[in-house]
PDB file of C-alpha atoms in Angstrom:
ATOM      1  CA  ALA A   1      -3.640 -17.272  -4.748  1.00  0.00           C
ATOM      2  CA  PHE A   2      -7.253 -17.591  -5.825  1.00  0.00           C
ATOM      3  CA  LEU A   3      -9.336 -14.930  -7.568  1.00  0.00           C
ATOM      4  CA  PHE A   4     -13.104 -15.217  -7.062  1.00  0.00           C
ATOM      5  CA  LYS A   5     -16.158 -13.334  -8.318  1.00  0.00           C
ATOM      6  CA  PHE A   6     -18.409 -11.848  -5.617  1.00  0.00           C
ATOM      7  CA  SER A   7     -20.787 -14.743  -6.314  1.00  0.00           C
ATOM      8  CA  GLY A   8     -18.097 -17.140  -5.082  1.00  0.00           C
ATOM      9  CA  GLU A   9     -17.229 -18.524  -8.514  1.00  0.00           C
ATOM     10  CA  LEU A  10     -13.509 -19.207  -8.954  1.00  0.00           C
ATOM     11  CA  VAL A  11     -12.116 -17.040 -11.774  1.00  0.00           C
ATOM     12  CA  GLN A  12      -8.424 -17.930 -11.660  1.00  0.00           C
ATOM     13  CA  THR A  13      -5.725 -19.678  -9.681  1.00  0.00           C
ATOM     14  CA  ILE A  14      -2.511 -17.640  -9.644  1.00  0.00           C
ATOM     15  CA  THR A  15       0.851 -19.176  -8.806  1.00  0.00           C
ATOM     16  CA  LEU A  16       3.041 -16.583  -7.098  1.00  0.00           C
ATOM     17  CA  GLY A  17       6.828 -16.513  -7.209  1.00  0.00           C
ATOM     18  CA  GLN A  18       6.993 -16.550  -3.388  1.00  0.00           C
ATOM     19  CA  GLN A  19       4.674 -16.532  -0.382  1.00  0.00           C
ATOM     20  CA  GLY A  20       2.234 -13.611  -0.660  1.00  0.00           C
ATOM     21  CA  ARG A  21       2.022 -11.115   2.219  1.00  0.00           C
ATOM     22  CA  SER A  22      -0.513  -8.639   0.854  1.00  0.00           C
ATOM     23  CA  ALA A  23      -2.886  -8.205  -2.056  1.00  0.00           C
ATOM     24  CA  ALA A  24      -4.755  -5.342  -3.722  1.00  0.00           C
ATOM     25  CA  ILE A  25      -7.250  -5.209  -6.561  1.00  0.00           C
ATOM     26  CA  CYS A  26      -8.641  -2.579  -8.936  1.00  0.00           C
ATOM     27  CA  ASN A  27     -10.788  -2.812 -12.078  1.00  0.00           C
ATOM     28  CA  LYS A  28      -7.866  -3.871 -14.277  1.00  0.00           C
ATOM     29  CA  TYR A  29      -5.216  -5.503 -12.046  1.00  0.00           C
ATOM     30  CA  VAL A  30      -4.528  -7.657  -9.037  1.00  0.00           C
ATOM     31  CA  ALA A  31      -1.255  -6.963  -7.188  1.00  0.00           C
ATOM     32  CA  PHE A  32       0.485  -9.276  -4.732  1.00  0.00           C
ATOM     33  CA  GLY A  33       3.238  -8.187  -2.344  1.00  0.00           C
ATOM     34  CA  GLU A  34       5.561 -11.083  -1.620  1.00  0.00           C
ATOM     35  CA  ARG A  35       7.978 -12.158   1.105  1.00  0.00           C
ATOM     36  CA  ASN A  36      10.860 -12.120  -1.371  1.00  0.00           C
ATOM     37  CA  GLY A  37      10.541  -8.340  -1.896  1.00  0.00           C
ATOM     38  CA  TYR A  38       8.645  -8.443  -5.200  1.00  0.00           C
ATOM     39  CA  VAL A  39       5.233  -7.181  -6.261  1.00  0.00           C
ATOM     40  CA  GLU A  40       3.576  -9.154  -9.042  1.00  0.00           C
ATOM     41  CA  ILE A  41       0.911  -7.350 -11.073  1.00  0.00           C
ATOM     42  CA  TRP A  42      -1.569  -9.623 -12.825  1.00  0.00           C
ATOM     43  CA  GLU A  43      -4.363  -8.977 -15.291  1.00  0.00           C
ATOM     44  CA  PRO A  44      -7.159 -11.448 -14.563  1.00  0.00           C
ATOM     45  CA  LYS A  45      -7.278 -14.427 -16.952  1.00  0.00           C
ATOM     46  CA  LYS A  46      -3.623 -13.969 -18.020  1.00  0.00           C
ATOM     47  CA  LYS A  47      -1.230 -16.825 -17.309  1.00  0.00           C
ATOM     48  CA  THR A  48       1.795 -14.716 -16.299  1.00  0.00           C
ATOM     49  CA  PRO A  49       2.255 -11.408 -14.454  1.00  0.00           C
ATOM     50  CA  SER A  50       2.088  -8.306 -16.659  1.00  0.00           C
ATOM     51  CA  CYS A  51       4.800  -6.694 -14.495  1.00  0.00           C
ATOM     52  CA  THR A  52       7.059  -7.563 -11.566  1.00  0.00           C
ATOM     53  CA  ILE A  53       8.463  -4.813  -9.337  1.00  0.00           C
ATOM     54  CA  ARG A  54      11.371  -5.350  -6.938  1.00  0.00           C
ATOM     55  CA  SER A  55      11.382  -3.579  -3.581  1.00  0.00           C
ATOM     56  CA  PRO A  56      14.510  -1.395  -3.335  1.00  0.00           C
ATOM     57  CA  HIS A  57      15.464  -3.098  -0.068  1.00  0.00           C
ATOM     58  CA  LYS A  58      16.884  -6.549  -0.693  1.00  0.00           C
ATOM     59  CA  LEU A  59      16.522  -7.745   2.921  1.00  0.00           C
ATOM     60  CA  LEU A  60      12.894  -6.699   3.194  1.00  0.00           C
ATOM     61  CA  SER A  61       9.642  -8.216   2.018  1.00  0.00           C
ATOM     62  CA  VAL A  62       6.705  -6.221   0.649  1.00  0.00           C
ATOM     63  CA  LYS A  63       4.476  -5.564   3.648  1.00  0.00           C
ATOM     64  CA  SER A  64       1.633  -3.633   2.046  1.00  0.00           C
ATOM     65  CA  VAL A  65       0.462  -2.888  -1.497  1.00  0.00           C
ATOM     66  CA  ALA A  66      -2.273  -0.739  -3.059  1.00  0.00           C
ATOM     67  CA  ILE A  67      -3.126  -0.404  -6.765  1.00  0.00           C
ATOM     68  CA  THR A  68      -5.124   1.714  -9.213  1.00  0.00           C
ATOM     69  CA  GLU A  69      -5.320   1.297 -12.978  1.00  0.00           C
ATOM     70  CA  SER A  70      -2.228   3.489 -13.393  1.00  0.00           C
ATOM     71  CA  HIS A  71      -0.154   3.260 -10.175  1.00  0.00           C
ATOM     72  CA  VAL A  72       1.149   0.771  -7.615  1.00  0.00           C
ATOM     73  CA  PHE A  73       2.017   1.846  -4.059  1.00  0.00           C
ATOM     74  CA  LEU A  74       4.168  -0.465  -1.922  1.00  0.00           C
ATOM     75  CA  SER A  75       5.987  -0.471   1.391  1.00  0.00           C
ATOM     76  CA  SER A  76       8.624  -2.793   2.771  1.00  0.00           C
ATOM     77  CA  GLY A  77       8.534  -4.778   5.973  1.00  0.00           C
ATOM     78  CA  ARG A  78      10.860  -6.938   7.964  1.00  0.00           C
ATOM     79  CA  SER A  79      11.349 -10.278   6.286  1.00  0.00           C
ATOM     80  CA  GLY A  80      10.796 -13.300   8.486  1.00  0.00           C
ATOM     81  CA  TYR A  81      13.892 -14.986   7.101  1.00  0.00           C
ATOM     82  CA  ALA A  82      16.348 -12.079   7.082  1.00  0.00           C
ATOM     83  CA  PRO A  83      17.979 -11.688  10.534  1.00  0.00           C
ATOM     84  CA  ALA A  84      19.479  -8.295   9.670  1.00  0.00           C
ATOM     85  CA  ALA A  85      16.023  -6.993   8.722  1.00  0.00           C
ATOM     86  CA  ARG A  86      14.443  -8.309  11.938  1.00  0.00           C
ATOM     87  CA  ALA A  87      16.998  -6.381  13.977  1.00  0.00           C
ATOM     88  CA  MET A  88      15.948  -2.983  12.522  1.00  0.00           C
ATOM     89  CA  SER A  89      13.816  -0.592  14.560  1.00  0.00           C
ATOM     90  CA  VAL A  90      12.623   2.685  13.040  1.00  0.00           C
ATOM     91  CA  ASP A  91      14.607   2.751   9.846  1.00  0.00           C
ATOM     92  CA  LYS A  92      14.267   4.786   6.657  1.00  0.00           C
ATOM     93  CA  GLN A  93      13.653   1.557   4.734  1.00  0.00           C
ATOM     94  CA  LEU A  94      10.556   0.880   6.861  1.00  0.00           C
ATOM     95  CA  THR A  95       9.311   4.474   6.732  1.00  0.00           C
ATOM     96  CA  SER A  96       9.494   4.776   2.935  1.00  0.00           C
ATOM     97  CA  ALA A  97       6.807   3.803   0.464  1.00  0.00           C
ATOM     98  CA  TYR A  98       7.217   3.723  -3.298  1.00  0.00           C
ATOM     99  CA  VAL A  99       4.836   4.794  -6.055  1.00  0.00           C
ATOM    100  CA  HIS A 100       5.362   3.060  -9.391  1.00  0.00           C
ATOM    101  CA  LEU A 101       3.495   3.123 -12.658  1.00  0.00           C
ATOM    102  CA  THR A 102       1.913  -0.242 -13.454  1.00  0.00           C
ATOM    103  CA  ASP A 103       4.743  -0.850 -15.957  1.00  0.00           C
ATOM    104  CA  GLY A 104       7.202  -0.818 -13.015  1.00  0.00           C
ATOM    105  CA  THR A 105       8.632   2.688 -13.472  1.00  0.00           C
ATOM    106  CA  LEU A 106       9.398   4.330 -10.088  1.00  0.00           C
ATOM    107  CA  VAL A 107       7.605   7.689  -9.829  1.00  0.00           C
ATOM    108  CA  HIS A 108       8.004   8.775  -6.178  1.00  0.00           C
ATOM    109  CA  THR A 109       9.650   7.693  -2.935  1.00  0.00           C
ATOM    110  CA  LEU A 110       7.451   8.936  -0.095  1.00  0.00           C
ATOM    111  CA  THR A 111       8.720   9.079   3.493  1.00  0.00           C
ATOM    112  CA  HIS A 112       6.504   8.729   6.544  1.00  0.00           C
ATOM    113  CA  ARG A 113       7.953   9.716   9.934  1.00  0.00           C
ATOM    114  CA  GLY A 114       7.426   6.275  11.535  1.00  0.00           C
ATOM    115  CA  ASN A 115       7.389   2.658  10.365  1.00  0.00           C
ATOM    116  CA  ILE A 116       4.486   2.106   7.968  1.00  0.00           C
ATOM    117  CA  ALA A 117       1.793  -0.207   9.339  1.00  0.00           C
ATOM    118  CA  ILE A 118       0.705  -3.433   7.671  1.00  0.00           C
ATOM    119  CA  SER A 119      -2.737  -2.068   6.754  1.00  0.00           C
ATOM    120  CA  GLY A 120      -1.188   1.310   6.179  1.00  0.00           C
ATOM    121  CA  LEU A 121      -1.415   2.154   2.471  1.00  0.00           C
ATOM    122  CA  ALA A 122      -4.184   3.664   0.367  1.00  0.00           C
ATOM    123  CA  LEU A 123      -4.123   4.940  -3.197  1.00  0.00           C
ATOM    124  CA  SER A 124      -6.527   6.875  -5.410  1.00  0.00           C
ATOM    125  CA  ASP A 125      -6.093   8.477  -8.826  1.00  0.00           C
ATOM    126  CA  THR A 126      -4.906  11.701  -7.154  1.00  0.00           C
ATOM    127  CA  HIS A 127      -3.518  10.856  -3.695  1.00  0.00           C
ATOM    128  CA  ALA A 128      -1.453   8.365  -1.716  1.00  0.00           C
ATOM    129  CA  ALA A 129      -1.840   7.845   2.044  1.00  0.00           C
ATOM    130  CA  ALA A 130       0.241   5.933   4.591  1.00  0.00           C
ATOM    131  CA  ALA A 131      -0.498   5.114   8.228  1.00  0.00           C
ATOM    132  CA  GLY A 132       2.307   4.426  10.626  1.00  0.00           C
ATOM    133  CA  GLU A 133       3.095   2.539  13.774  1.00  0.00           C
ATOM    134  CA  ASP A 134       3.684   6.034  15.231  1.00  0.00           C
ATOM    135  CA  HIS A 135      -0.122   6.597  15.123  1.00  0.00           C
ATOM    136  CA  THR A 136      -0.038   9.187  12.344  1.00  0.00           C
ATOM    137  CA  VAL A 137      -1.444   9.273   8.810  1.00  0.00           C
ATOM    138  CA  SER A 138       0.343  11.121   5.987  1.00  0.00           C
ATOM    139  CA  LEU A 139      -1.189  12.242   2.686  1.00  0.00           C
ATOM    140  CA  TRP A 140       0.684  13.043  -0.543  1.00  0.00           C
ATOM    141  CA  SER A 141      -0.239  14.404  -3.949  1.00  0.00           C
ATOM    142  CA  LEU A 142       0.188  11.574  -6.450  1.00  0.00           C
ATOM    143  CA  SER A 143       1.090  13.947  -9.289  1.00  0.00           C
ATOM    144  CA  THR A 144       3.877  15.831  -7.464  1.00  0.00           C
ATOM    145  CA  GLY A 145       4.876  13.553  -4.571  1.00  0.00           C
ATOM    146  CA  GLU A 146       4.458  16.541  -2.219  1.00  0.00           C
ATOM    147  CA  GLN A 147       3.378  15.682   1.329  1.00  0.00           C
ATOM    148  CA  LEU A 148       0.154  17.600   1.927  1.00  0.00           C
ATOM    149  CA  PHE A 149      -0.300  16.937   5.653  1.00  0.00           C
ATOM    150  CA  THR A 150       0.198  14.497   8.539  1.00  0.00           C
ATOM    151  CA  LEU A 151      -2.613  13.769  10.989  1.00  0.00           C
ATOM    152  CA  ALA A 152      -2.449  12.338  14.494  1.00  0.00           C
ATOM    153  CA  ALA A 153      -4.518   9.198  15.060  1.00  0.00           C
ATOM    154  CA  GLU A 154      -5.814   7.660  18.266  1.00  0.00           C
ATOM    155  CA  LYS A 155      -3.253   5.771  20.339  1.00  0.00           C
ATOM    156  CA  GLY A 156      -3.821   2.071  20.859  1.00  0.00           C
ATOM    157  CA  ARG A 157      -3.062   0.563  17.464  1.00  0.00           C
ATOM    158  CA  SER A 158      -1.779   1.583  14.058  1.00  0.00           C
ATOM    159  CA  PRO A 159      -4.612   3.004  11.965  1.00  0.00           C
ATOM    160  CA  GLY A 160      -5.801   1.530   8.702  1.00  0.00           C
ATOM    161  CA  VAL A 161      -6.414   4.003   5.860  1.00  0.00           C
ATOM    162  CA  ALA A 162      -8.638   4.332   2.799  1.00  0.00           C
ATOM    163  CA  LEU A 163      -9.216   7.062   0.215  1.00  0.00           C
ATOM    164  CA  THR A 164     -12.684   7.679  -1.192  1.00  0.00           C
ATOM    165  CA  PHE A 165     -14.966  10.519  -2.371  1.00  0.00           C
ATOM    166  CA  GLN A 166     -12.375  13.257  -1.720  1.00  0.00           C
ATOM    167  CA  GLN A 167     -12.038  11.946   1.819  1.00  0.00           C
ATOM    168  CA  LEU A 168      -9.368  10.192   3.847  1.00  0.00           C
ATOM    169  CA  LEU A 169     -10.668   7.504   6.200  1.00  0.00           C
ATOM    170  CA  SER A 170      -8.627   6.481   9.231  1.00  0.00           C
ATOM    171  CA  ALA A 171      -9.745   3.348  11.112  1.00  0.00           C
ATOM    172  CA  GLU A 172      -8.410   3.806  14.625  1.00  0.00           C
ATOM    173  CA  ALA A 173      -8.596   1.812  17.871  1.00  0.00           C
ATOM    174  CA  SER A 174     -12.140   2.883  18.774  1.00  0.00           C
ATOM    175  CA  ALA A 175     -13.393   5.076  15.927  1.00  0.00           C
ATOM    176  CA  LEU A 176     -13.445   5.780  12.221  1.00  0.00           C
ATOM    177  CA  SER A 177     -12.311   9.323  11.416  1.00  0.00           C
ATOM    178  CA  VAL A 178     -13.205  11.011   8.114  1.00  0.00           C
ATOM    179  CA  PHE A 179     -10.962  13.864   6.932  1.00  0.00           C
ATOM    180  CA  SER A 180     -11.122  16.257   3.978  1.00  0.00           C
ATOM    181  CA  LEU A 181      -8.424  15.632   1.357  1.00  0.00           C
ATOM    182  CA  ARG A 182      -8.339  19.355   0.643  1.00  0.00           C
ATOM    183  CA  ASP A 183      -7.092  20.517   4.046  1.00  0.00           C
ATOM    184  CA  GLY A 184      -7.079  17.576   6.502  1.00  0.00           C
ATOM    185  CA  GLU A 185     -10.089  18.951   8.407  1.00  0.00           C
ATOM    186  CA  LEU A 186     -11.873  16.352  10.554  1.00  0.00           C
ATOM    187  CA  LEU A 187     -15.333  15.999   8.975  1.00  0.00           C
ATOM    188  CA  LYS A 188     -16.776  13.203  11.088  1.00  0.00           C
ATOM    189  CA  LYS A 189     -15.866  10.678  13.770  1.00  0.00           C
ATOM    190  CA  VAL A 190     -17.964   7.532  14.199  1.00  0.00           C
TER     191      VAL A 190
END
């Protein structure tokens, strides 16, 4: 993996333990979800990962990862080289996402009602969000792990999610929906 500045200057080349499937970045860390079920957390300019987290599901790879300076949020996906994993349909292993501290300590296991989509995780200092292949978006309190609400998204494709400015953004098939984190109210659709 290569880490660049916005100017295009190469900062670091990172050798991962296995093929990377997803990546996330915050001010302090870069996180890589790998096919072998691990998440490696790197501090830029360091030569080795500061932490490695193993997905609880040995047959599954890490499909999606999000990171802040204090937490890592990951979900599992079917591994391309694990026949038993490929055979699963909706399964609790594919509907669960895990919140860890950046030292690897598991804090919460969060369950979405459908399989979590590839672009389906978002994390802020106060909330975690997951979008599913069932066309819904769930929001949880990061401090308690309590599910605050689930929203229906447009049919057509699994939504992508982002958290910003006390708002939940859901990128759907033909629109971007903006919801209030306080109560899930639709604020705007563009």
